[in-house]
Coordinates of C-alpha atoms and ligand atoms in Angstrom, one line a residue:
M1 CA 19.4 16.8 31.1
T2 CA 16.4 19.6 29.6
T3 CA 13.6 18.8 31.7
R4 CA 13.3 16.5 35.0
H5 CA 10.5 14.3 35.3
D6 CA 8.8 13.1 38.6
H7 CA 7.0 10.4 40.0
W8 CA 3.4 10.3 39.7
I9 CA 2.1 9.7 43.2
D10 CA -1.3 10.5 44.8
G11 CA -2.3 12.8 42.2
R12 CA 0.5 14.5 41.7
P13 CA 4.1 15.0 40.8
E14 CA 6.7 13.5 43.6
P15 CA 10.2 14.3 43.7
P16 CA 12.6 11.3 43.9
A17 CA 13.6 10.9 47.8
S18 CA 17.0 10.4 46.5
G19 CA 17.2 14.2 45.0
T20 CA 19.1 12.7 41.5
W21 CA 17.5 11.8 38.1
L22 CA 18.5 9.7 35.5
A23 CA 20.0 10.9 32.2
T24 CA 18.0 9.7 29.2
L25 CA 18.8 9.0 25.1
D26 CA 17.3 10.2 22.0
P27 CA 18.8 6.9 20.0
A28 CA 17.5 8.5 17.0
T29 CA 20.1 11.5 17.6
G30 CA 22.7 10.0 19.9
L31 CA 21.8 13.2 22.0
P32 CA 21.2 13.1 25.8
G33 CA 17.1 13.2 26.8
D34 CA 15.2 14.3 29.7
G35 CA 15.8 13.4 33.0
T36 CA 13.4 10.5 34.6
A37 CA 13.7 10.4 38.4
A38 CA 16.1 7.6 40.2
G39 CA 13.1 6.0 42.5
G40 CA 13.9 3.2 45.8
A41 CA 12.1 2.3 48.2
A42 CA 11.0 5.4 50.1
D43 CA 9.2 6.6 46.4
V44 CA 7.6 3.1 45.9
G45 CA 6.8 3.1 49.7
H46 CA 5.0 6.2 49.3
A47 CA 3.3 5.1 46.1
V48 CA 2.0 2.0 47.1
A49 CA 0.5 3.8 50.7
A50 CA -1.5 6.1 48.3
A51 CA -2.9 3.0 46.4
E52 CA -4.1 1.4 49.7
R53 CA -5.6 5.0 50.8
A54 CA -7.6 4.9 47.1
R55 CA -7.9 1.2 47.4
L56 CA -11.1 0.6 48.8
G57 CA -13.1 3.6 47.4
W58 CA -12.3 2.8 44.0
A59 CA -13.7 -0.9 44.4
A60 CA -17.0 0.2 45.9
R61 CA -17.1 1.8 42.6
S62 CA -20.2 0.1 40.7
P63 CA -18.3 -1.1 36.8
A64 CA -20.8 1.6 35.4
E65 CA -19.1 4.3 37.1
R66 CA -15.7 3.0 37.2
G67 CA -16.3 2.1 33.4
A68 CA -17.0 5.7 32.2
I69 CA -13.7 6.6 33.7
L70 CA -11.7 4.7 31.8
H71 CA -13.7 6.4 28.3
R72 CA -12.1 9.4 29.7
V73 CA -8.6 8.5 30.4
A74 CA -9.1 7.0 27.1
D75 CA -10.4 10.0 25.5
A76 CA -7.3 12.2 27.2
I77 CA -5.0 10.2 25.6
D78 CA -6.4 10.9 22.4
A79 CA -6.8 14.2 23.2
D80 CA -2.7 14.4 23.9
A81 CA -1.7 11.9 21.9
G82 CA 0.6 14.5 20.1
T83 CA 2.7 15.2 23.8
L84 CA 2.3 11.4 24.4
M85 CA 3.9 10.2 20.8
R86 CA 6.7 13.5 21.7
L87 CA 7.8 12.4 24.7
E88 CA 7.9 8.4 23.5
R89 CA 10.0 9.6 20.0
E90 CA 12.8 11.3 22.6
C91 CA 13.5 8.4 24.4
T92 CA 12.8 5.2 21.7
G93 CA 13.2 7.8 18.1
K94 CA 10.3 4.9 16.9
V95 CA 8.7 6.4 13.0
P96 CA 5.4 7.8 13.0
A97 CA 3.1 5.5 12.1
Q98 CA 4.5 2.9 14.8
L99 CA 4.2 5.9 17.3
R100 CA 1.0 6.2 16.2
L101 CA -0.6 2.9 16.4
E102 CA 0.9 2.3 19.4
T103 CA -0.7 5.4 21.2
D104 CA -3.9 4.8 19.4
M105 CA -3.7 1.2 20.4
S106 CA -3.8 2.5 24.2
A107 CA -6.5 4.5 24.2
A108 CA -8.0 1.3 22.4
Y109 CA -7.1 -1.0 25.8
F110 CA -8.9 1.6 28.1
R111 CA -11.6 1.5 26.0
Y112 CA -12.5 -2.1 25.4
Y113 CA -11.5 -3.1 29.2
A114 CA -14.5 0.5 30.5
G115 CA -16.8 -1.7 28.7
V116 CA -16.4 -5.2 28.9
V117 CA -16.0 -5.0 32.7
R118 CA -19.7 -3.7 32.6
A119 CA -20.8 -6.8 30.6
A120 CA -18.3 -9.4 32.4
G121 CA -16.6 -8.4 35.5
H122 CA -19.6 -9.9 37.3
G123 CA -19.9 -13.3 39.1
T124 CA -22.3 -16.3 38.6
V125 CA -25.5 -17.2 40.6
I126 CA -24.7 -21.2 41.3
E127 CA -28.3 -23.1 41.8
Q128 CA -28.5 -25.2 44.4
G129 CA -32.0 -26.1 45.0
A130 CA -34.7 -24.3 46.8
G131 CA -33.7 -22.2 50.6
V132 CA -30.4 -21.5 49.3
H133 CA -28.9 -18.4 47.4
T134 CA -24.8 -19.0 46.7
Y135 CA -23.1 -17.0 44.1
T136 CA -19.7 -15.5 43.0
R137 CA -18.4 -12.3 42.8
Y138 CA -15.3 -10.6 41.6
E139 CA -12.8 -8.9 44.2
P140 CA -10.2 -6.8 42.9
Y141 CA -6.8 -7.5 44.4
G142 CA -6.3 -4.3 45.8
V143 CA -2.5 -3.0 45.1
V144 CA -1.1 -4.2 41.7
G145 CA 2.4 -3.4 40.6
V146 CA 2.8 -3.2 37.1
I147 CA 6.5 -3.4 35.6
T148 CA 7.2 -2.8 31.8
P149 CA 10.1 -2.8 29.5
W150 CA 11.1 -0.4 27.1
N151 CA 10.2 -1.9 23.6
L152 CA 6.2 -0.6 23.4
P153 CA 6.2 1.1 26.7
L154 CA 3.2 3.1 26.8
N155 CA 1.0 0.3 24.7
Q156 CA 2.6 -2.3 27.3
A157 CA 1.5 0.0 30.5
C158 CA -1.7 0.3 28.8
R159 CA -2.5 -3.4 28.0
A160 CA -1.7 -4.3 31.9
L161 CA -3.3 -1.0 33.5
A162 CA -6.9 -1.4 31.7
P163 CA -7.9 -4.5 32.6
A164 CA -6.4 -4.1 36.1
L165 CA -7.8 -0.6 36.9
A166 CA -11.1 -1.4 35.3
M167 CA -11.3 -4.3 37.9
G168 CA -11.1 -2.2 40.7
N169 CA -7.9 -2.5 41.9
A170 CA -5.4 0.2 42.2
V171 CA -2.3 0.4 40.8
V172 CA 1.8 1.2 41.3
A173 CA 3.8 1.2 37.4
K174 CA 7.0 0.6 37.3
P175 CA 7.9 1.3 33.4
S176 CA 11.3 0.9 32.3
E177 CA 13.7 3.5 33.2
F178 CA 15.0 4.4 30.2
T179 CA 11.4 4.6 28.5
S180 CA 9.2 6.2 31.8
L181 CA 7.6 9.9 30.5
S182 CA 4.8 8.3 28.8
T183 CA 3.7 6.6 31.4
V184 CA 4.1 9.3 33.6
H185 CA 2.2 11.8 31.6
L186 CA -0.7 8.9 30.8
A187 CA -0.8 8.9 34.6
R188 CA -1.3 12.5 35.1
L189 CA -4.0 12.7 31.9
A190 CA -5.3 9.8 34.0
T191 CA -5.6 12.4 37.1
R192 CA -7.1 15.3 34.9
A193 CA -10.1 12.8 33.4
G194 CA -10.9 12.3 36.9
L195 CA -9.0 8.8 38.0
P196 CA -9.3 9.4 42.1
D197 CA -6.1 10.5 43.4
G198 CA -3.6 7.4 44.2
V199 CA -5.3 4.6 42.3
L200 CA -2.9 4.9 39.3
N201 CA 0.8 6.0 40.4
V202 CA 4.0 6.2 38.3
V203 CA 7.3 5.5 40.7
T204 CA 10.0 5.4 37.7
G205 CA 13.6 4.2 38.0
T206 CA 16.0 1.2 37.4
G207 CA 14.8 -2.2 38.0
P208 CA 17.4 -3.4 41.0
D209 CA 16.3 0.0 43.1
A210 CA 13.1 0.9 42.3
G211 CA 11.6 -2.5 40.6
E212 CA 12.9 -5.2 43.1
A213 CA 11.2 -2.4 46.3
L214 CA 7.8 -2.6 44.3
A215 CA 7.7 -6.6 43.5
A216 CA 9.1 -6.8 47.6
H217 CA 6.7 -4.9 48.9
P218 CA 3.9 -6.4 51.0
G219 CA 1.1 -4.1 50.5
V220 CA 1.5 -5.4 46.5
R221 CA -0.5 -8.2 46.3
R222 CA -0.6 -9.5 42.9
L223 CA 2.2 -8.2 40.4
A224 CA 1.8 -8.3 36.5
F225 CA 5.7 -8.1 34.6
T226 CA 6.4 -7.8 30.8
G227 CA 10.7 -8.1 30.0
S228 CA 12.9 -10.4 29.8
V229 CA 13.4 -14.2 30.8
A230 CA 16.2 -13.8 33.3
T231 CA 13.9 -10.5 35.3
G232 CA 10.5 -12.5 34.9
R233 CA 12.7 -15.6 36.4
Y234 CA 13.5 -13.7 39.4
L235 CA 10.4 -12.3 39.8
A236 CA 8.7 -15.5 39.9
G237 CA 11.0 -16.0 42.5
V238 CA 9.9 -13.4 44.9
A239 CA 6.4 -13.5 43.9
G240 CA 6.7 -17.4 44.8
G241 CA 8.3 -16.1 48.0
R242 CA 5.4 -13.8 49.1
L243 CA 2.8 -16.1 47.6
V244 CA 1.3 -13.6 45.3
P245 CA 0.1 -14.1 41.6
L246 CA 2.5 -12.6 38.6
T247 CA 1.8 -12.7 34.9
L248 CA 4.5 -13.1 33.0
E249 CA 4.5 -11.8 29.5
L250 CA 8.3 -12.9 28.7
G251 CA 10.0 -13.1 25.2
G252 CA 9.6 -15.2 22.0
K253 CA 11.5 -17.0 18.8
S254 CA 8.2 -17.0 17.2
P255 CA 8.2 -19.2 13.9
L256 CA 6.3 -17.8 10.4
V257 CA 5.6 -21.3 8.6
V258 CA 4.9 -20.8 5.2
F259 CA 4.6 -23.7 3.1
A260 CA 4.5 -23.5 -1.1
D261 CA 1.3 -23.7 -1.4
A262 CA 0.6 -19.8 0.5
D263 CA -0.2 -16.4 -0.9
L264 CA 3.4 -15.9 -1.1
D265 CA 2.8 -12.0 -1.5
R266 CA 1.3 -11.6 1.6
A267 CA 3.6 -14.5 3.3
V268 CA 6.6 -12.4 2.0
A269 CA 4.8 -9.0 3.3
V270 CA 4.8 -10.7 7.0
A271 CA 8.0 -11.6 6.8
V272 CA 9.3 -8.3 5.9
T273 CA 7.2 -6.7 9.0
A274 CA 9.1 -9.5 11.6
V275 CA 12.0 -7.5 10.9
A276 CA 10.8 -3.7 10.1
A277 CA 8.3 -3.1 12.9
N278 CA 9.8 -1.5 15.5
S279 CA 12.7 -2.6 14.4
G280 CA 12.2 -6.4 15.3
Q281 CA 11.8 -5.3 19.5
V282 CA 8.9 -7.1 19.2
C283 CA 8.0 -10.2 21.5
S284 CA 6.1 -11.0 19.3
A285 CA 7.6 -10.9 16.1
T286 CA 7.9 -14.1 13.8
A287 CA 11.8 -13.9 13.5
R288 CA 12.6 -17.3 12.7
L289 CA 11.2 -18.3 8.8
L290 CA 10.6 -21.5 7.9
V291 CA 9.8 -22.2 4.4
E292 CA 9.0 -25.5 2.3
E293 CA 12.0 -26.0 0.4
P294 CA 10.4 -26.1 -3.5
V295 CA 9.8 -22.4 -2.4
H296 CA 12.9 -21.0 0.3
D297 CA 14.7 -19.6 -2.2
E298 CA 12.3 -17.6 -4.1
V299 CA 10.9 -16.6 -0.2
V300 CA 13.9 -15.6 0.3
D301 CA 14.9 -13.8 -2.6
R302 CA 11.9 -11.7 -2.3
V303 CA 12.1 -10.7 1.9
V304 CA 16.2 -9.7 1.2
T305 CA 13.9 -7.1 -2.1
A306 CA 11.6 -6.1 0.5
V307 CA 14.1 -5.5 3.3
E308 CA 16.4 -3.7 1.7
K309 CA 13.9 -1.3 0.5
L310 CA 13.1 -0.2 3.9
R311 CA 14.5 3.5 5.0
P312 CA 16.1 4.0 8.3
G313 CA 14.4 6.7 10.1
V314 CA 11.1 6.8 8.2
D315 CA 10.1 2.7 8.0
F316 CA 12.1 1.4 10.9
G317 CA 13.7 3.0 14.2
P318 CA 17.0 2.7 16.2
L319 CA 17.4 0.0 18.2
I320 CA 16.4 1.4 21.7
T321 CA 19.4 1.2 24.0
E322 CA 22.8 1.4 23.5
A323 CA 23.3 -2.1 25.1
Q324 CA 20.6 -3.6 23.1
Y325 CA 21.9 -2.4 20.1
H326 CA 25.8 -3.3 21.0
R327 CA 23.7 -6.7 21.7
V328 CA 22.3 -7.0 18.7
L329 CA 25.5 -6.4 16.7
D330 CA 27.4 -9.2 19.2
F331 CA 24.6 -11.3 17.5
L332 CA 25.7 -10.5 14.5
A333 CA 29.3 -11.0 14.7
D334 CA 28.4 -14.6 16.2
A335 CA 26.6 -15.3 13.0
P336 CA 27.0 -18.7 11.7
V337 CA 26.7 -18.1 7.7
P338 CA 27.5 -14.5 5.8
P339 CA 24.1 -12.2 5.3
A340 CA 22.0 -12.4 2.4
T341 CA 21.5 -8.7 3.3
G342 CA 21.9 -6.4 5.9
G343 CA 24.2 -7.8 8.8
G344 CA 26.1 -4.9 10.8
P345 CA 25.0 -0.7 11.4
Y346 CA 25.4 2.1 8.8
P347 CA 28.6 3.5 8.1
R348 CA 27.7 7.2 7.0
G349 CA 24.6 10.1 7.5
P350 CA 22.3 10.4 10.3
E351 CA 21.9 6.5 10.6
A352 CA 25.1 6.6 11.6
R353 CA 24.9 8.9 14.2
G354 CA 21.9 7.5 15.8
L355 CA 21.3 3.5 17.1
Y356 CA 20.3 2.1 13.2
I357 CA 20.8 -1.3 12.3
R358 CA 20.3 -2.3 8.9
P359 CA 17.3 -4.7 8.1
T360 CA 19.3 -8.6 8.3
V361 CA 18.3 -11.4 6.6
Y362 CA 20.5 -15.1 7.3
A363 CA 19.4 -17.5 5.1
R364 CA 19.7 -21.8 5.4
V365 CA 20.7 -21.2 8.6
D366 CA 21.8 -24.2 10.9
P367 CA 18.8 -24.5 13.7
H368 CA 21.6 -25.5 16.5
A369 CA 23.1 -21.6 16.2
R370 CA 22.4 -19.3 18.5
I371 CA 20.9 -16.8 16.4
A372 CA 18.7 -19.1 15.1
R373 CA 17.3 -20.0 19.1
E374 CA 17.7 -17.3 20.8
E375 CA 15.9 -13.7 20.9
V376 CA 17.9 -11.2 18.9
F377 CA 15.4 -8.4 19.8
G378 CA 16.6 -6.6 16.6
P379 CA 16.0 -6.4 12.7
V380 CA 17.1 -9.8 12.3
L381 CA 15.4 -12.5 10.3
V382 CA 16.8 -16.2 9.8
T383 CA 15.1 -18.6 7.5
L384 CA 15.4 -22.3 7.5
P385 CA 13.9 -25.1 5.5
F386 CA 11.5 -27.6 5.3
R387 CA 10.7 -30.6 3.5
D388 CA 7.3 -31.5 4.4
E389 CA 4.6 -30.9 7.5
A390 CA 5.6 -33.0 10.1
E391 CA 9.2 -31.5 9.9
A392 CA 8.0 -28.1 9.8
L393 CA 6.2 -28.8 12.9
A394 CA 9.2 -30.2 14.7
L395 CA 11.2 -27.7 13.6
A396 CA 8.5 -24.6 15.1
N397 CA 8.3 -26.4 18.4
D398 CA 12.0 -26.4 18.5
T399 CA 12.3 -23.7 20.4
D400 CA 12.4 -23.0 24.3
Y401 CA 9.9 -20.2 24.0
G402 CA 6.2 -20.4 23.0
L403 CA 4.8 -17.0 22.3
V404 CA 3.2 -16.7 18.6
A405 CA 3.3 -18.7 15.2
A406 CA 2.1 -17.9 11.5
V407 CA 1.3 -20.6 9.5
W408 CA 0.6 -19.9 5.4
S409 CA -0.7 -22.4 3.5
G410 CA -3.4 -23.0 0.9
D411 CA -4.1 -25.7 2.6
L412 CA -6.7 -24.5 5.6
A413 CA -7.1 -27.8 7.2
R414 CA -3.3 -28.5 7.0
G415 CA -2.4 -24.8 8.8
L416 CA -5.0 -25.3 11.5
R417 CA -3.8 -28.6 12.2
L418 CA -0.4 -27.1 12.8
A419 CA -1.7 -24.7 14.6
E420 CA -3.3 -26.8 17.2
R421 CA -0.1 -28.6 17.8
I422 CA 2.1 -25.8 17.7
E423 CA 2.9 -24.8 21.1
A424 CA 2.3 -21.3 21.4
G425 CA -0.3 -18.9 23.0
Q426 CA -1.2 -17.9 19.5
V427 CA -1.2 -19.0 16.5
A428 CA -2.7 -16.6 13.2
V429 CA -2.9 -18.7 10.5
N430 CA -3.2 -17.2 6.7
G431 CA -3.2 -14.1 8.3
G432 CA -5.4 -13.7 11.1
P433 CA -6.1 -11.2 13.1
L434 CA -5.0 -11.0 16.6
T435 CA -6.3 -8.0 18.2
I436 CA -7.1 -6.8 21.7
E437 CA -9.9 -9.4 22.0
T438 CA -8.0 -12.1 21.5
P439 CA -6.0 -13.5 25.0
F440 CA -1.9 -13.2 24.4
G441 CA 0.5 -14.9 26.4
G442 CA 3.5 -17.1 26.3
Y443 CA 4.4 -21.1 26.8
R444 CA 7.0 -22.3 28.2
H445 CA 9.7 -19.5 28.8
S446 CA 7.3 -17.1 27.0
G447 CA 5.9 -16.7 30.7
Y448 CA 2.2 -17.9 32.2
G449 CA -0.9 -15.8 32.6
R450 CA -2.7 -13.7 30.3
E451 CA -3.0 -10.4 29.1
K452 CA -5.6 -8.9 26.2
G453 CA -8.9 -9.8 25.6
L454 CA -11.6 -11.2 28.7
A455 CA -8.7 -13.0 30.3
A456 CA -6.9 -10.8 31.1
L457 CA -10.1 -8.8 33.0
Y458 CA -10.3 -12.0 35.6
E459 CA -5.9 -12.0 35.9
Y460 CA -6.6 -9.0 37.9
A461 CA -9.7 -10.3 40.2
Q462 CA -10.5 -12.9 42.7
L463 CA -13.1 -15.1 42.5
K464 CA -15.0 -15.3 45.6
T465 CA -17.9 -17.6 46.8
V466 CA -20.7 -16.6 49.0
S467 CA -23.6 -19.2 50.0
A468 CA -26.5 -18.4 52.3
S469 CA -28.9 -21.1 53.6
L470 CA -32.3 -19.0 53.4
G471 CA -34.2 -21.6 55.9
Ligands
NAD501 P1 14.2 -6.2 31.8 O1 13.6 -7.3 32.0 O2 15.5 -5.7 31.6 O3 13.3 -5.1 31.7 C1 12.4 -4.6 32.1 C2 10.8 -3.9 33.5 O4 11.9 -5.3 34.3 C3 12.2 -3.2 33.6 O5 10.7 -1.7 33.8 C4 12.8 -3.1 34.3 O6 13.6 -1.8 34.6 C5 12.4 -3.9 35.1 N1 13.7 -5.3 36.2 C6 14.8 -5.1 35.4 N2 15.6 -6.0 36.7 C7 14.4 -6.5 37.8 C8 14.6 -6.3 38.8 N3 15.5 -7.3 39.4 N4 13.1 -6.5 39.7 C9 12.2 -6.0 39.4 N5 12.2 -5.1 38.0 C10 13.2 -5.1 37.1 O7 13.2 -6.2 29.8 P2 13.9 -4.9 28.7 O8 15.9 -5.5 28.1 O9 13.1 -4.0 28.9 O10 12.6 -5.7 27.7 C11 12.7 -6.5 26.5 C12 12.2 -7.9 26.5 O11 11.1 -7.8 27.3 C13 12.7 -8.8 25.7 O12 13.1 -10.4 26.5 C14 11.2 -8.9 25.3 O13 11.0 -10.1 24.7 C15 10.2 -8.8 26.5 N6 8.9 -8.3 25.8 C16 8.4 -9.1 26.1 C17 6.9 -8.7 26.1 C18 5.6 -10.1 26.1 O14 4.3 -9.4 26.0 N7 6.2 -11.2 26.5 C19 6.2 -7.4 25.3 C20 7.7 -6.7 25.4 C21 8.9 -7.0 25.6

């Protein structure tokens, strides 16, 4: 363990009450990385107390004042992007282009919410006739707990932190124990940029030790969780018992539907991205490729050819943890058909020392097979042929999940018909852009509540009505 990283509480580093640090691993090399403070209930208690002390002062600032500080946080992310990307790379092995994308997007979340809170963070006047003044106002919850996963660590933290802070909440964040360093550094940068002490605190540690303590703490008035369905289900129970609202951003097994009349060049490129981007460890990866029968084999051949050109360590990174690496290999061992390409780890070279898995495609998979239904969260694509629009829709919706979907067709009306009937929180037709402005979240087991867009701003505030009789 080279460097030990403490929590960030009340504007300064705080060592763990346990006196222990968790080891991290560089998955690109298999070498040990820095230590992360092993937090627990005592550390969470300090962080919530600091947030509690800070919250009223922060909430009392005008949206313009809060926005100005959040703009400076965005500038600080840009200015120290090199450090953030290094910390992220050391515990994820992500490739440079992916690191750049995620870090730029992290700053962009702060810029977006710094701006929109000024334009949209206010309530309305309700006309009730003469002699009455009635209006609504958005008020923060107070202390918000944000629990995030390991796949896009800084990015997913900022996705929740920026709107929560913009609306005047104080936050205690608990990043994944495998990838905490960038979120702790973000809090340091935010303090330096002028965010008052205690407004953003980061407690690191495992889910059972730090995460459960945060979710259960009576001072936490709202929760936001991004992660697995199993943990989401558990936290829904905790939040239900405590009667606090919760956003759940969970997994997906999203369909990419390609009709024979589609622009196949672009559709194939999107299918390759589903495998390559972050090695498929993306909740919104469109990992089920549904292709109209007449072009199915041609599309598969083109995807396989493109996927075989991807270079480990250049175009895609390793699996982020050893547990995830073995989980993906278990899926591959269980596949009902031989792979069209890939199907295992690299046998030699530096990739063999890191947690790299070859980009993998399984063609014409039985829709009931485990690999066609469960989220693999690795560089794995399954393809399923369909005969017509009705079968495409049935296959697209034949899942427990409902996070995103993509439809490609030369017939835009057909694309939009499917978009209305696919049960998912986001549908992109012919590559329609999905950005910070577009609300994101799940149907069914993919969760509830929305991140991104204006919708997320209102997730982090409670609406109050004030009515005064003037007579
Ligand atoms: P995970 O549920 O194991 O962990 C996520 C976070 O929850 C971590 O910080 C972890 O420490 C914490 N945690 C674990 N157990 C806990 C408990 N009992 N109480 C409180 N906190 C606890 O998920 P993961 O393996 O880190 O992430 C992968 C999953 O996240 C995938 O299923 C993926 O689809 C999902 N994900 C979803 C989105 C989205 O926006 N929908 C984005 C990224 C990842």
